[in-house]
Structures are given as structure tokens and as C-alpha cells.
Amino acid sequence: MRYFYKPVLITEWVDREIKERRRLPFNTEKFRSLIAELEVQTKILLEESFNRFKTWLDRLSPEKLLAFTFIFPKIQNMMAVQYLVHKLNLFSKKDVRVFDYALHSSYHNNVFDETWEIAKEAYSGRKESITLGWSKDKILLWDLLMEDGRPISKQIHQYASMYEFDKLIEFLMVEKGHLFYQDLLFNMFVNGTTALYKAYQTEFIEYFRRADNTKRQMLVEGFVRSQSCYEVTDISDEIFSKLQTHVKSPMKWSDVKQKEKDEFHSWYMSKELFDFFGENREGGERFNYWKKYSRRIQRLIHLPHDATIFMYFSDVVIIEKMTGGAIYIYDRSWFDDKFDVKVSIYEKHYKPNILVPARYRIYRNSYMDTSLTPDEGRMMHYTGWQGRVNRYLRDKLGWDV
């Protein structure tokens, strides 16, 4: 007969002391009913007197006392709150579950007042029992959180760049159903990396759509600061759909730093240039040239029916073809005075991939002054055209090329 060693006692101990303690009833109908029952009883007893409430509380079972961690935000009587904190702090010396209940209550309600203080007291008194089965890195994080003293909600930005998001969620024991999870997402997105935005772009977009304009601007600033515009284009497209750019909708960008405003505008102009010129040899060559000036472009007018684009800068308007043709550079003030009414009417009716009605269309031929010389702003795309345009922009306009 062969015998096999099976650590039954150890397995039972782990199940009892570690696993079972983490199997908490927060998401059950029974627990929700208990919370509702305790809320009603608490309200009735406190309307009678604090002493009636105190006597009743002293007789409650451990399970009901633990459940009170979820009711703190509903209790307005400060004497009752203080006594309940006292009771739970005492109970935490006997039962390590107090930490779990207090912590998950804080997360569930996204309120870190009394329950966070109870969790801190429990952690201080029963750290060894509470951290059974935890990794060294997880314990280190919780030691840092407890030493700081402030609620997690006030500290979390410090750790947003130190941990992968999934790892931080695991260490903090936060669940998607917690209200605090949304705050955590916000803090992570405001201080995110390109890898985070790639992994959580669906969550970012969902959060961004729900957010008010103040939060949207904070999210945008963090996203752009991470240099993710070109890497996570689904998010960039969503930002543009809601906020446009600071040039088009300045009020929607009022709280964003200028550097990030310019960076996002540059991304959008680059995208528009790429959509126009494409990747073919000649178009790609022109895209690569004009892309370096995307930060300076203020406005783009597409004429897809004529394979032409108008690029508006602060001092000039440059007309370029997708292939072939010549480049025309005009003084911005002169061009606006002469053509802006027609161009603006066309722009108002322009929609991507939809042909503008014939009566509103404009054509390149109407904006070509073929009498101009290269020194006056008309240049052909002969070999080395980029150098000739660079010299014009540098010598005539003072651009840094």
C-alpha cells in the first residue's frame, strides 16, 4: 500500500484564516437587506434617544456590528458616530474582519472619514493577521498608506505612476462595483502612461463621455502630456469629437496648459494633413514636409473635389495640391479680405466624405495667381522644392525652418 502526504490541517487553516475571511458578503441580497434593516432601526432608535441606540448596539451580534461600517454616511448623530467608532475599534482587536469591512465600506461609498480611521486602527493592531498571504510588495504599499495617515483618496496620485493599474487594483483590493473605483480610474488616467491608455482605452472613453468639462480637461491634459496622441488614436479621436481643439473651441480648453493645447492641435492638424495627402510617394513626400509645420497651422480647408488644401497660418495662407501643381503662398490679411466670405461659406457646408453641393463649391483655379514668381510665393514641385520653400519661409517670413 502506498501512502501520500496531504497537509490537511494546513489546508483547513488557510481556508479558515485567510480565504474564508476574504469571502465577504457585500454583494449578496442578504447583506443589502441587513443594511436596510439596520438603517431603519438606527433612525428610529436615535429619534428616541442616544441611550436607546447605545443599549441596542451593545447587544448586536458581531455580523450586525460589522455591517454598521456601511451605514456611517447615513448617521447624522455625532454621539452615535463616535460611539460606533469606539465599539468597532475595540472589536478590531478581536476580529480581523473589521479591517475588511471598514475598507470595503470606504470603497463602496467613496467616503473615507470614520471607516478609514477604523481601518487604520485595525491595521495597526492586527497587521500580522490582516496581511496573512499578502506579498511583500503589497504589505510595503499598505505600510506607506498607513504611515501617511491621509485617506487613500488623497494619496493615490502618488502611486499612479509607480504601479501598473491592474497591480494597484489588486494590491488595494478595489472592485469595479465600488464608487472609489471611478475615482481611482480618474487619478490613473490623469497621470497615465501610453501603455495604460492602450490597455484601458475603452474605460477611458467611457469615463470621458460621462465626465463634465472640468474633468475632461484634466483627463485630456494627462493624456496629451504622456505623448499618447499618435499612439492611441481612438482616444484622440474621442477627445476631438467632444472638445475639438483649443483653436476651434477655446472655452472647452480654458484650463489646459498651453503646451498640451498646442500638442493636441498639432496632432489634429497632422491627422488632417495625412488624411489629405495619404501615403503614396508624391503625397507622402508632401505630408512629411508640411507635417513639421502642423503646430503652426490654424485652419485647414479641404477641397477633395479638386485635390487641393488651404493651410492657414497666422501670417500666410498656403495652397497645396495632393499631387502635381504649384504651391501658392499669400499674405493672410490680403487673402482673408479677398476670399474669406466664399471660403467660409464652403467650409460651413463641408463634411468629410460628403460632396459639397455644387453651388457652394470653390475651385483652386480661382485662387491661382500664375503671374507670381518664386520670390513672390509661387513654387513648382521640381526636384529640391522643399529647399526653395524653406528659403522663402525663412527669408521672407522669418520662420524657423
mmCIF file of C-alpha atoms in Angstrom:
data_model
loop_
_atom_site.group_PDB
_atom_site.id
_atom_site.type_symbol
_atom_site.label_atom_id
_atom_site.label_comp_id
_atom_site.label_asym_id
_atom_site.label_seq_id
_atom_site.Cartn_x
_atom_site.Cartn_y
_atom_site.Cartn_z
ATOM 1 C CA MET A 1 0.000 0.000 0.000
ATOM 2 C CA ARG A 2 1.299 3.464 -0.893
ATOM 3 C CA TYR A 3 0.745 6.500 1.297
ATOM 4 C CA PHE A 4 0.571 10.107 0.139
ATOM 5 C CA TYR A 5 1.267 13.113 2.325
ATOM 6 C CA LYS A 6 -1.616 15.593 2.307
ATOM 7 C CA PRO A 7 -1.345 18.691 4.541
ATOM 8 C CA VAL A 8 -4.987 18.599 5.622
ATOM 9 C CA LEU A 9 -4.544 20.691 8.750
ATOM 10 C CA ILE A 10 -2.598 23.392 6.923
ATOM 11 C CA THR A 11 -5.167 23.492 4.116
ATOM 12 C CA GLU A 12 -8.018 23.797 6.598
ATOM 13 C CA TRP A 13 -6.200 26.553 8.461
ATOM 14 C CA VAL A 14 -5.578 28.536 5.246
ATOM 15 C CA ASP A 15 -9.236 28.167 4.266
ATOM 16 C CA ARG A 16 -10.394 29.282 7.697
ATOM 17 C CA GLU A 17 -7.942 32.075 8.449
ATOM 18 C CA ILE A 18 -7.232 33.543 5.035
ATOM 19 C CA LYS A 19 -9.632 32.508 2.295
ATOM 20 C CA GLU A 20 -12.786 32.438 4.388
ATOM 21 C CA ARG A 21 -12.080 35.835 5.887
ATOM 22 C CA ARG A 22 -11.889 37.280 2.362
ATOM 23 C CA ARG A 23 -15.198 35.718 1.326
ATOM 24 C CA LEU A 24 -17.195 38.735 2.389
ATOM 25 C CA PRO A 25 -20.973 39.085 1.824
ATOM 26 C CA PHE A 26 -21.035 42.618 0.418
ATOM 27 C CA ASN A 27 -22.619 41.775 -2.913
ATOM 28 C CA THR A 28 -25.355 39.487 -1.594
ATOM 29 C CA GLU A 29 -29.043 40.296 -1.320
ATOM 30 C CA LYS A 30 -28.968 39.121 2.291
ATOM 31 C CA PHE A 31 -26.310 41.696 3.176
ATOM 32 C CA ARG A 32 -28.143 44.507 1.393
ATOM 33 C CA SER A 33 -31.307 43.612 3.304
ATOM 34 C CA LEU A 34 -29.365 43.669 6.572
ATOM 35 C CA ILE A 35 -28.007 47.150 5.808
ATOM 36 C CA ALA A 36 -31.502 48.422 5.041
ATOM 37 C CA GLU A 37 -32.846 46.898 8.264
ATOM 38 C CA LEU A 38 -30.066 48.441 10.379
ATOM 39 C CA GLU A 39 -30.581 51.864 8.783
ATOM 40 C CA VAL A 40 -34.270 51.846 9.697
ATOM 41 C CA GLN A 41 -33.672 50.641 13.261
ATOM 42 C CA THR A 42 -30.893 53.161 13.803
ATOM 43 C CA LYS A 43 -33.072 56.043 12.629
ATOM 44 C CA ILE A 44 -35.961 55.011 14.884
ATOM 45 C CA LEU A 45 -33.809 54.495 17.989
ATOM 46 C CA LEU A 46 -31.825 57.708 17.597
ATOM 47 C CA GLU A 47 -35.081 59.653 17.251
ATOM 48 C CA GLU A 48 -35.964 58.295 20.706
ATOM 49 C CA SER A 49 -32.607 58.826 22.403
ATOM 50 C CA PHE A 50 -28.914 58.107 22.136
ATOM 51 C CA ASN A 51 -29.073 55.802 25.161
ATOM 52 C CA ARG A 52 -31.705 53.629 23.492
ATOM 53 C CA PHE A 53 -29.446 53.324 20.450
ATOM 54 C CA LYS A 54 -26.376 52.589 22.631
ATOM 55 C CA THR A 55 -28.130 49.828 24.583
ATOM 56 C CA TRP A 56 -29.326 48.212 21.377
ATOM 57 C CA LEU A 57 -25.907 48.485 19.714
ATOM 58 C CA ASP A 58 -24.180 46.826 22.680
ATOM 59 C CA ARG A 59 -26.355 43.731 22.203
ATOM 60 C CA LEU A 60 -25.837 43.291 18.465
ATOM 61 C CA SER A 61 -24.152 40.195 17.006
ATOM 62 C CA PRO A 62 -20.660 40.563 15.511
ATOM 63 C CA GLU A 63 -22.083 40.292 11.974
ATOM 64 C CA LYS A 64 -24.500 43.165 12.549
ATOM 65 C CA LEU A 65 -21.845 45.293 14.228
ATOM 66 C CA LEU A 66 -19.527 44.766 11.265
ATOM 67 C CA ALA A 67 -22.312 45.714 8.868
ATOM 68 C CA PHE A 68 -22.538 49.111 10.577
ATOM 69 C CA THR A 69 -19.364 50.152 8.739
ATOM 70 C CA PHE A 70 -21.572 50.607 5.670
ATOM 71 C CA ILE A 71 -24.063 52.887 7.422
ATOM 72 C CA PHE A 72 -21.766 55.665 8.684
ATOM 73 C CA PRO A 73 -22.680 58.155 5.896
ATOM 74 C CA LYS A 74 -26.370 57.870 6.898
ATOM 75 C CA ILE A 75 -25.863 58.618 10.602
ATOM 76 C CA GLN A 76 -26.134 62.311 11.478
ATOM 77 C CA ASN A 77 -25.936 61.971 15.292
ATOM 78 C CA MET A 78 -22.265 62.601 16.170
ATOM 79 C CA MET A 79 -22.525 60.917 19.572
ATOM 80 C CA ALA A 80 -23.726 57.765 17.812
ATOM 81 C CA VAL A 81 -20.923 58.010 15.246
ATOM 82 C CA GLN A 82 -18.250 58.427 17.915
ATOM 83 C CA TYR A 83 -19.582 55.557 19.996
ATOM 84 C CA LEU A 84 -19.780 53.304 16.959
ATOM 85 C CA VAL A 85 -16.154 54.108 16.055
ATOM 86 C CA HIS A 86 -15.179 53.269 19.631
ATOM 87 C CA LYS A 87 -17.047 49.951 19.511
ATOM 88 C CA LEU A 88 -15.533 48.906 16.190
ATOM 89 C CA ASN A 89 -12.014 49.900 17.237
ATOM 90 C CA LEU A 90 -12.347 47.693 20.300
ATOM 91 C CA PHE A 91 -13.833 44.883 18.231
ATOM 92 C CA SER A 92 -10.947 45.101 15.724
ATOM 93 C CA LYS A 93 -8.607 43.797 18.427
ATOM 94 C CA LYS A 94 -10.591 40.546 18.400
ATOM 95 C CA ASP A 95 -11.742 40.203 14.798
ATOM 96 C CA VAL A 96 -9.552 41.000 11.798
ATOM 97 C CA ARG A 97 -12.647 41.288 9.605
ATOM 98 C CA VAL A 98 -13.140 44.815 10.923
ATOM 99 C CA PHE A 99 -10.347 45.940 8.590
ATOM 100 C CA ASP A 100 -12.008 44.326 5.565
ATOM 101 C CA TYR A 101 -15.445 45.724 6.346
ATOM 102 C CA ALA A 102 -14.192 49.230 7.084
ATOM 103 C CA LEU A 103 -12.027 49.278 3.960
ATOM 104 C CA HIS A 104 -14.717 47.987 1.614
ATOM 105 C CA SER A 105 -17.239 50.369 3.109
ATOM 106 C CA SER A 106 -14.880 53.255 2.326
ATOM 107 C CA TYR A 107 -14.514 51.994 -1.235
ATOM 108 C CA HIS A 108 -18.216 51.226 -1.656
ATOM 109 C CA ASN A 109 -19.431 54.661 -0.514
ATOM 110 C CA ASN A 110 -16.301 56.543 -1.626
ATOM 111 C CA VAL A 111 -16.311 58.135 1.828
ATOM 112 C CA PHE A 112 -13.087 57.942 3.812
ATOM 113 C CA ASP A 113 -13.943 59.506 7.149
ATOM 114 C CA GLU A 114 -14.698 57.267 10.130
ATOM 115 C CA THR A 115 -14.329 53.996 8.219
ATOM 116 C CA TRP A 116 -10.807 54.853 7.103
ATOM 117 C CA GLU A 117 -9.824 55.681 10.682
ATOM 118 C CA ILE A 118 -11.251 52.329 11.789
ATOM 119 C CA ALA A 119 -9.291 50.532 9.049
ATOM 120 C CA LYS A 120 -6.101 52.287 10.166
ATOM 121 C CA GLU A 121 -6.687 51.324 13.792
ATOM 122 C CA ALA A 122 -7.365 47.714 12.805
ATOM 123 C CA TYR A 123 -4.253 47.553 10.620
ATOM 124 C CA SER A 124 -2.114 48.982 13.388
ATOM 125 C CA GLY A 125 -3.358 46.488 15.961
ATOM 126 C CA ARG A 126 -3.663 43.330 13.849
ATOM 127 C CA LYS A 127 -1.238 43.856 10.959
ATOM 128 C CA GLU A 128 0.257 40.381 11.144
ATOM 129 C CA SER A 129 -3.138 38.692 10.930
ATOM 130 C CA ILE A 130 -4.541 41.084 8.340
ATOM 131 C CA THR A 131 -1.591 40.658 5.977
ATOM 132 C CA LEU A 132 -1.500 36.858 6.050
ATOM 133 C CA GLY A 133 -0.980 35.686 2.488
ATOM 134 C CA TRP A 134 -0.012 39.127 1.179
ATOM 135 C CA SER A 135 3.115 39.673 -0.914
ATOM 136 C CA LYS A 136 5.954 41.813 0.404
ATOM 137 C CA ASP A 137 5.195 44.484 -2.210
ATOM 138 C CA LYS A 138 1.559 44.652 -1.165
ATOM 139 C CA ILE A 139 2.488 44.966 2.516
ATOM 140 C CA LEU A 140 5.002 47.685 1.665
ATOM 141 C CA LEU A 141 2.329 49.694 -0.154
ATOM 142 C CA TRP A 142 -0.093 49.377 2.747
ATOM 143 C CA ASP A 143 2.602 50.364 5.237
ATOM 144 C CA LEU A 144 3.202 53.520 3.171
ATOM 145 C CA LEU A 145 -0.511 54.268 3.026
ATOM 146 C CA MET A 146 -0.910 53.874 6.767
ATOM 147 C CA GLU A 147 2.211 55.881 7.628
ATOM 148 C CA ASP A 148 0.966 58.788 5.524
ATOM 149 C CA GLY A 149 -2.270 58.830 7.506
ATOM 150 C CA ARG A 150 -4.401 60.562 4.898
ATOM 151 C CA PRO A 151 -7.239 58.629 3.249
ATOM 152 C CA ILE A 152 -6.289 56.636 0.155
ATOM 153 C CA SER A 153 -8.344 59.042 -1.947
ATOM 154 C CA LYS A 154 -5.886 61.829 -1.009
ATOM 155 C CA GLN A 155 -2.757 59.753 -1.583
ATOM 156 C CA ILE A 156 -3.436 57.677 -4.649
ATOM 157 C CA HIS A 157 -1.976 60.144 -7.168
ATOM 158 C CA GLN A 158 1.456 59.442 -5.632
ATOM 159 C CA TYR A 159 1.285 55.812 -6.682
ATOM 160 C CA ALA A 160 -0.351 56.192 -10.092
ATOM 161 C CA SER A 161 2.990 56.100 -11.900
ATOM 162 C CA MET A 162 4.633 53.546 -9.565
ATOM 163 C CA TYR A 163 2.382 50.558 -10.291
ATOM 164 C CA GLU A 164 0.669 49.013 -13.258
ATOM 165 C CA PHE A 165 -3.030 49.733 -12.937
ATOM 166 C CA ASP A 166 -4.057 46.083 -12.579
ATOM 167 C CA LYS A 167 -1.431 45.555 -9.911
ATOM 168 C CA LEU A 168 -2.538 48.624 -7.964
ATOM 169 C CA ILE A 169 -6.167 47.482 -8.108
ATOM 170 C CA GLU A 170 -5.101 44.070 -6.842
ATOM 171 C CA PHE A 171 -2.990 45.482 -4.007
ATOM 172 C CA LEU A 172 -5.681 47.924 -2.880
ATOM 173 C CA MET A 173 -8.417 45.268 -3.196
ATOM 174 C CA VAL A 174 -10.686 47.632 -5.088
ATOM 175 C CA GLU A 175 -13.555 46.220 -7.155
ATOM 176 C CA LYS A 176 -15.218 47.703 -10.236
ATOM 177 C CA GLY A 177 -18.510 47.994 -8.370
ATOM 178 C CA HIS A 178 -17.000 50.369 -5.799
ATOM 179 C CA LEU A 179 -17.632 54.083 -6.244
ATOM 180 C CA PHE A 180 -13.983 54.619 -5.381
ATOM 181 C CA TYR A 181 -13.006 52.614 -8.468
ATOM 182 C CA GLN A 182 -14.171 55.520 -10.633
ATOM 183 C CA ASP A 183 -12.020 57.976 -8.664
ATOM 184 C CA LEU A 184 -9.107 55.601 -8.961
ATOM 185 C CA LEU A 185 -9.605 55.396 -12.711
ATOM 186 C CA PHE A 186 -9.671 59.186 -12.907
ATOM 187 C CA ASN A 187 -6.433 59.553 -10.942
ATOM 188 C CA MET A 188 -4.735 56.902 -13.061
ATOM 189 C CA PHE A 189 -5.885 58.496 -16.317
ATOM 190 C CA VAL A 190 -4.811 61.971 -15.236
ATOM 191 C CA ASN A 191 -1.315 60.598 -14.517
ATOM 192 C CA GLY A 192 -1.267 57.788 -17.078
ATOM 193 C CA THR A 193 1.258 56.314 -19.477
ATOM 194 C CA THR A 194 0.819 55.295 -23.102
ATOM 195 C CA ALA A 195 0.738 51.639 -22.031
ATOM 196 C CA LEU A 196 -2.116 52.383 -19.605
ATOM 197 C CA TYR A 197 -4.141 54.261 -22.219
ATOM 198 C CA LYS A 198 -3.669 51.435 -24.718
ATOM 199 C CA ALA A 199 -4.788 48.811 -22.201
ATOM 200 C CA TYR A 200 -7.752 50.829 -20.886
ATOM 201 C CA GLN A 201 -8.836 52.910 -23.854
ATOM 202 C CA THR A 202 -12.413 51.608 -23.682
ATOM 203 C CA GLU A 203 -12.643 52.563 -19.985
ATOM 204 C CA PHE A 204 -11.045 55.953 -20.688
ATOM 205 C CA ILE A 205 -13.539 56.737 -23.443
ATOM 206 C CA GLU A 206 -16.498 55.652 -21.307
ATOM 207 C CA TYR A 207 -15.276 57.770 -18.373
ATOM 208 C CA PHE A 208 -14.543 60.720 -20.671
ATOM 209 C CA ARG A 209 -18.054 60.636 -22.096
ATOM 210 C CA ARG A 210 -19.602 60.748 -18.621
ATOM 211 C CA ALA A 211 -17.302 63.447 -17.248
ATOM 212 C CA ASP A 212 -18.099 67.152 -17.043
ATOM 213 C CA ASN A 213 -15.908 69.636 -18.900
ATOM 214 C CA THR A 214 -13.663 70.316 -15.894
ATOM 215 C CA LYS A 215 -12.745 66.638 -15.552
ATOM 216 C CA ARG A 216 -12.485 66.229 -19.303
ATOM 217 C CA GLN A 217 -9.829 68.914 -19.440
ATOM 218 C CA MET A 218 -7.841 67.222 -16.671
ATOM 219 C CA LEU A 219 -8.087 63.891 -18.498
ATOM 220 C CA VAL A 220 -7.006 65.486 -21.769
ATOM 221 C CA GLU A 221 -4.044 67.225 -20.181
ATOM 222 C CA GLY A 222 -2.794 63.966 -18.675
ATOM 223 C CA PHE A 223 -3.324 62.048 -21.904
ATOM 224 C CA VAL A 224 -1.565 64.616 -24.103
ATOM 225 C CA ARG A 225 1.253 65.087 -21.586
ATOM 226 C CA SER A 226 2.032 61.357 -21.850
ATOM 227 C CA GLN A 227 2.644 61.852 -25.604
ATOM 228 C CA SER A 228 -0.029 59.304 -26.461
ATOM 229 C CA CYS A 229 -1.948 61.234 -29.145
ATOM 230 C CA TYR A 230 -0.267 59.445 -32.051
ATOM 231 C CA GLU A 231 -0.180 56.072 -30.268
ATOM 232 C CA VAL A 232 -3.789 55.772 -29.031
ATOM 233 C CA THR A 233 -5.774 57.416 -31.798
ATOM 234 C CA ASP A 234 -9.183 56.122 -30.675
ATOM 235 C CA ILE A 235 -8.854 58.279 -27.552
ATOM 236 C CA SER A 236 -7.519 61.229 -29.564
ATOM 237 C CA ASP A 237 -10.475 60.980 -31.935
ATOM 238 C CA GLU A 238 -12.909 60.866 -28.997
ATOM 239 C CA ILE A 239 -11.318 63.962 -27.450
ATOM 240 C CA PHE A 240 -11.647 65.842 -30.726
ATOM 241 C CA SER A 241 -15.265 64.778 -31.157
ATOM 242 C CA LYS A 242 -16.153 66.306 -27.771
ATOM 243 C CA LEU A 243 -13.739 69.235 -27.415
ATOM 244 C CA GLN A 244 -12.433 69.973 -30.939
ATOM 245 C CA THR A 245 -9.131 71.847 -30.471
ATOM 246 C CA HIS A 246 -8.326 74.976 -28.493
ATOM 247 C CA VAL A 247 -8.306 76.932 -31.767
ATOM 248 C CA LYS A 248 -11.834 75.841 -32.692
ATOM 249 C CA SER A 249 -13.361 75.731 -29.185
ATOM 250 C CA PRO A 250 -11.152 77.754 -26.815
ATOM 251 C CA MET A 251 -13.624 77.734 -23.896
ATOM 252 C CA LYS A 252 -13.578 73.940 -23.743
ATOM 253 C CA TRP A 253 -9.778 74.075 -23.283
ATOM 254 C CA SER A 254 -9.588 77.013 -20.879
ATOM 255 C CA ASP A 255 -7.987 75.027 -18.017
ATOM 256 C CA VAL A 256 -5.497 73.022 -20.113
ATOM 257 C CA LYS A 257 -1.856 74.140 -20.132
ATOM 258 C CA GLN A 258 -0.722 75.815 -23.356
ATOM 259 C CA LYS A 259 1.861 73.157 -24.140
ATOM 260 C CA GLU A 260 -0.786 70.421 -24.153
ATOM 261 C CA LYS A 261 -3.208 72.610 -26.092
ATOM 262 C CA ASP A 262 -0.618 73.112 -28.821
ATOM 263 C CA GLU A 263 0.395 69.456 -28.812
ATOM 264 C CA PHE A 264 -3.159 68.213 -29.368
ATOM 265 C CA HIS A 265 -3.816 70.831 -32.028
ATOM 266 C CA SER A 266 -0.617 69.724 -33.764
ATOM 267 C CA TRP A 267 -1.781 66.093 -33.660
ATOM 268 C CA TYR A 268 -5.101 67.017 -35.218
ATOM 269 C CA MET A 269 -3.528 69.105 -37.955
ATOM 270 C CA SER A 270 -1.118 66.236 -38.715
ATOM 271 C CA LYS A 271 -4.045 63.846 -38.928
ATOM 272 C CA GLU A 272 -5.883 66.137 -41.327
ATOM 273 C CA LEU A 273 -2.777 66.529 -43.468
ATOM 274 C CA PHE A 274 -2.273 62.778 -43.573
ATOM 275 C CA ASP A 275 -5.924 62.179 -44.453
ATOM 276 C CA PHE A 276 -5.486 64.578 -47.355
ATOM 277 C CA PHE A 277 -2.060 63.642 -48.735
ATOM 278 C CA GLY A 278 -2.114 59.910 -47.948
ATOM 279 C CA GLU A 279 0.849 57.561 -48.173
ATOM 280 C CA ASN A 280 1.529 57.432 -51.909
ATOM 281 C CA ARG A 281 5.007 58.512 -52.979
ATOM 282 C CA GLU A 282 4.234 62.072 -54.013
ATOM 283 C CA GLY A 283 1.531 62.715 -51.412
ATOM 284 C CA GLY A 284 3.625 61.126 -48.664
ATOM 285 C CA GLU A 285 6.531 63.378 -49.551
ATOM 286 C CA ARG A 286 4.340 66.455 -49.206
ATOM 287 C CA PHE A 287 2.769 65.200 -45.976
ATOM 288 C CA ASN A 288 6.194 64.682 -44.394
ATOM 289 C CA TYR A 289 7.193 68.197 -45.365
ATOM 290 C CA TRP A 290 4.121 70.060 -44.132
ATOM 291 C CA LYS A 291 3.727 67.916 -41.007
ATOM 292 C CA LYS A 292 6.661 69.689 -39.368
ATOM 293 C CA TYR A 293 4.617 72.918 -39.510
ATOM 294 C CA SER A 294 1.433 71.344 -38.131
ATOM 295 C CA ARG A 295 1.837 73.168 -34.811
ATOM 296 C CA ARG A 296 1.652 76.495 -36.658
ATOM 297 C CA ILE A 297 -1.405 75.659 -38.767
ATOM 298 C CA GLN A 298 -4.554 77.366 -37.513
ATOM 299 C CA ARG A 299 -7.100 76.185 -40.045
ATOM 300 C CA LEU A 300 -7.345 73.693 -42.885
ATOM 301 C CA ILE A 301 -9.805 73.805 -45.775
ATOM 302 C CA HIS A 302 -10.152 70.594 -47.785
ATOM 303 C CA LEU A 303 -11.205 70.653 -51.420
ATOM 304 C CA PRO A 304 -11.406 66.902 -52.112
ATOM 305 C CA HIS A 305 -13.270 67.520 -55.386
ATOM 306 C CA ASP A 306 -10.219 69.475 -56.561
ATOM 307 C CA ALA A 307 -7.425 67.548 -54.731
ATOM 308 C CA THR A 308 -6.472 70.833 -53.029
ATOM 309 C CA ILE A 309 -5.928 72.020 -49.471
ATOM 310 C CA PHE A 310 -5.740 75.532 -47.993
ATOM 311 C CA MET A 311 -3.406 75.810 -44.988
ATOM 312 C CA TYR A 312 -3.997 78.883 -42.838
ATOM 313 C CA PHE A 313 -1.123 80.179 -40.721
ATOM 314 C CA SER A 314 -1.019 83.357 -38.637
ATOM 315 C CA ASP A 315 0.722 85.306 -41.405
ATOM 316 C CA VAL A 316 0.070 83.452 -44.665
ATOM 317 C CA VAL A 317 -2.317 81.107 -46.464
ATOM 318 C CA ILE A 318 -0.635 78.313 -48.421
ATOM 319 C CA ILE A 319 -2.458 76.461 -51.188
ATOM 320 C CA GLU A 320 -1.132 72.999 -51.981
ATOM 321 C CA LYS A 321 -2.123 70.133 -54.288
ATOM 322 C CA MET A 322 -2.260 66.443 -53.440
ATOM 323 C CA THR A 323 -0.087 65.748 -56.494
ATOM 324 C CA GLY A 324 1.298 67.929 -59.259
ATOM 325 C CA GLY A 325 0.525 71.636 -59.436
ATOM 326 C CA ALA A 326 2.290 74.548 -57.783
ATOM 327 C CA ILE A 327 2.419 75.922 -54.247
ATOM 328 C CA TYR A 328 0.857 79.360 -53.732
ATOM 329 C CA ILE A 329 1.722 81.449 -50.681
ATOM 330 C CA TYR A 330 -0.412 84.534 -49.977
ATOM 331 C CA ASP A 331 -0.427 87.149 -47.250
ATOM 332 C CA ARG A 332 -3.102 86.111 -44.748
ATOM 333 C CA SER A 333 -4.728 89.549 -44.369
ATOM 334 C CA TRP A 334 -4.902 90.074 -48.135
ATOM 335 C CA PHE A 335 -6.306 86.591 -48.723
ATOM 336 C CA ASP A 336 -8.968 86.939 -45.986
ATOM 337 C CA ASP A 337 -10.115 90.312 -47.282
ATOM 338 C CA LYS A 338 -10.438 88.995 -50.814
ATOM 339 C CA PHE A 339 -11.713 85.425 -50.342
ATOM 340 C CA ASP A 340 -12.869 84.708 -46.779
ATOM 341 C CA VAL A 341 -16.605 85.088 -47.443
ATOM 342 C CA LYS A 342 -16.641 82.409 -50.156
ATOM 343 C CA VAL A 343 -14.218 80.135 -48.284
ATOM 344 C CA SER A 344 -16.247 80.365 -45.056
ATOM 345 C CA ILE A 345 -19.492 79.516 -46.837
ATOM 346 C CA TYR A 346 -17.796 76.491 -48.378
ATOM 347 C CA GLU A 347 -16.329 75.469 -45.004
ATOM 348 C CA LYS A 348 -19.753 75.694 -43.366
ATOM 349 C CA HIS A 349 -21.160 73.141 -45.838
ATOM 350 C CA TYR A 350 -18.110 70.868 -45.903
ATOM 351 C CA LYS A 351 -18.388 67.418 -44.302
ATOM 352 C CA PRO A 352 -15.803 64.653 -44.657
ATOM 353 C CA ASN A 353 -16.645 62.058 -47.319
ATOM 354 C CA ILE A 354 -19.719 64.011 -48.472
ATOM 355 C CA LEU A 355 -19.567 66.098 -51.628
ATOM 356 C CA VAL A 356 -20.361 69.769 -51.008
ATOM 357 C CA PRO A 357 -23.357 70.945 -53.101
ATOM 358 C CA ALA A 358 -22.184 72.426 -56.400
ATOM 359 C CA ARG A 359 -23.437 75.945 -55.616
ATOM 360 C CA TYR A 360 -21.131 76.183 -52.588
ATOM 361 C CA ARG A 361 -18.017 74.600 -54.062
ATOM 362 C CA ILE A 362 -14.833 76.566 -54.605
ATOM 363 C CA TYR A 363 -12.069 75.630 -57.020
ATOM 364 C CA ARG A 364 -8.324 76.030 -56.950
ATOM 365 C CA ASN A 365 -8.213 77.848 -60.289
ATOM 366 C CA SER A 366 -9.973 80.836 -58.735
ATOM 367 C CA TYR A 367 -7.131 81.221 -56.208
ATOM 368 C CA MET A 368 -4.150 80.769 -58.524
ATOM 369 C CA ASP A 369 -2.141 83.849 -59.437
ATOM 370 C CA THR A 370 0.057 82.310 -62.114
ATOM 371 C CA SER A 371 1.848 85.609 -62.657
ATOM 372 C CA LEU A 372 3.692 85.288 -59.369
ATOM 373 C CA THR A 373 7.410 84.406 -59.378
ATOM 374 C CA PRO A 374 9.035 82.030 -56.857
ATOM 375 C CA ASP A 375 10.224 85.048 -54.882
ATOM 376 C CA GLU A 376 6.626 86.260 -54.746
ATOM 377 C CA GLY A 377 5.206 82.975 -53.444
ATOM 378 C CA ARG A 378 4.599 80.598 -56.359
ATOM 379 C CA MET A 379 6.789 77.483 -56.463
ATOM 380 C CA MET A 380 6.639 74.362 -58.598
ATOM 381 C CA HIS A 381 7.305 70.882 -57.235
ATOM 382 C CA TYR A 382 10.539 70.371 -59.118
ATOM 383 C CA THR A 383 13.355 68.355 -57.549
ATOM 384 C CA GLY A 384 14.531 70.161 -54.408
ATOM 385 C CA TRP A 385 11.272 72.104 -53.969
ATOM 386 C CA GLN A 386 11.441 71.671 -50.194
ATOM 387 C CA GLY A 387 14.649 73.702 -50.027
ATOM 388 C CA ARG A 388 13.162 76.512 -52.093
ATOM 389 C CA VAL A 389 10.061 76.654 -49.872
ATOM 390 C CA ASN A 390 12.262 76.597 -46.750
ATOM 391 C CA ARG A 391 14.266 79.570 -48.023
ATOM 392 C CA TYR A 392 11.081 81.515 -48.776
ATOM 393 C CA LEU A 393 9.586 80.810 -45.350
ATOM 394 C CA ARG A 394 12.851 81.689 -43.617
ATOM 395 C CA ASP A 395 13.946 84.718 -45.638
ATOM 396 C CA LYS A 396 10.566 86.269 -46.486
ATOM 397 C CA LEU A 397 8.546 85.378 -43.412
ATOM 398 C CA GLY A 398 11.189 84.847 -40.712
ATOM 399 C CA TRP A 399 10.086 81.304 -39.914
ATOM 400 C CA ASP A 400 12.338 78.919 -38.036
ATOM 401 C CA VAL A 401 12.781 76.123 -40.570
#
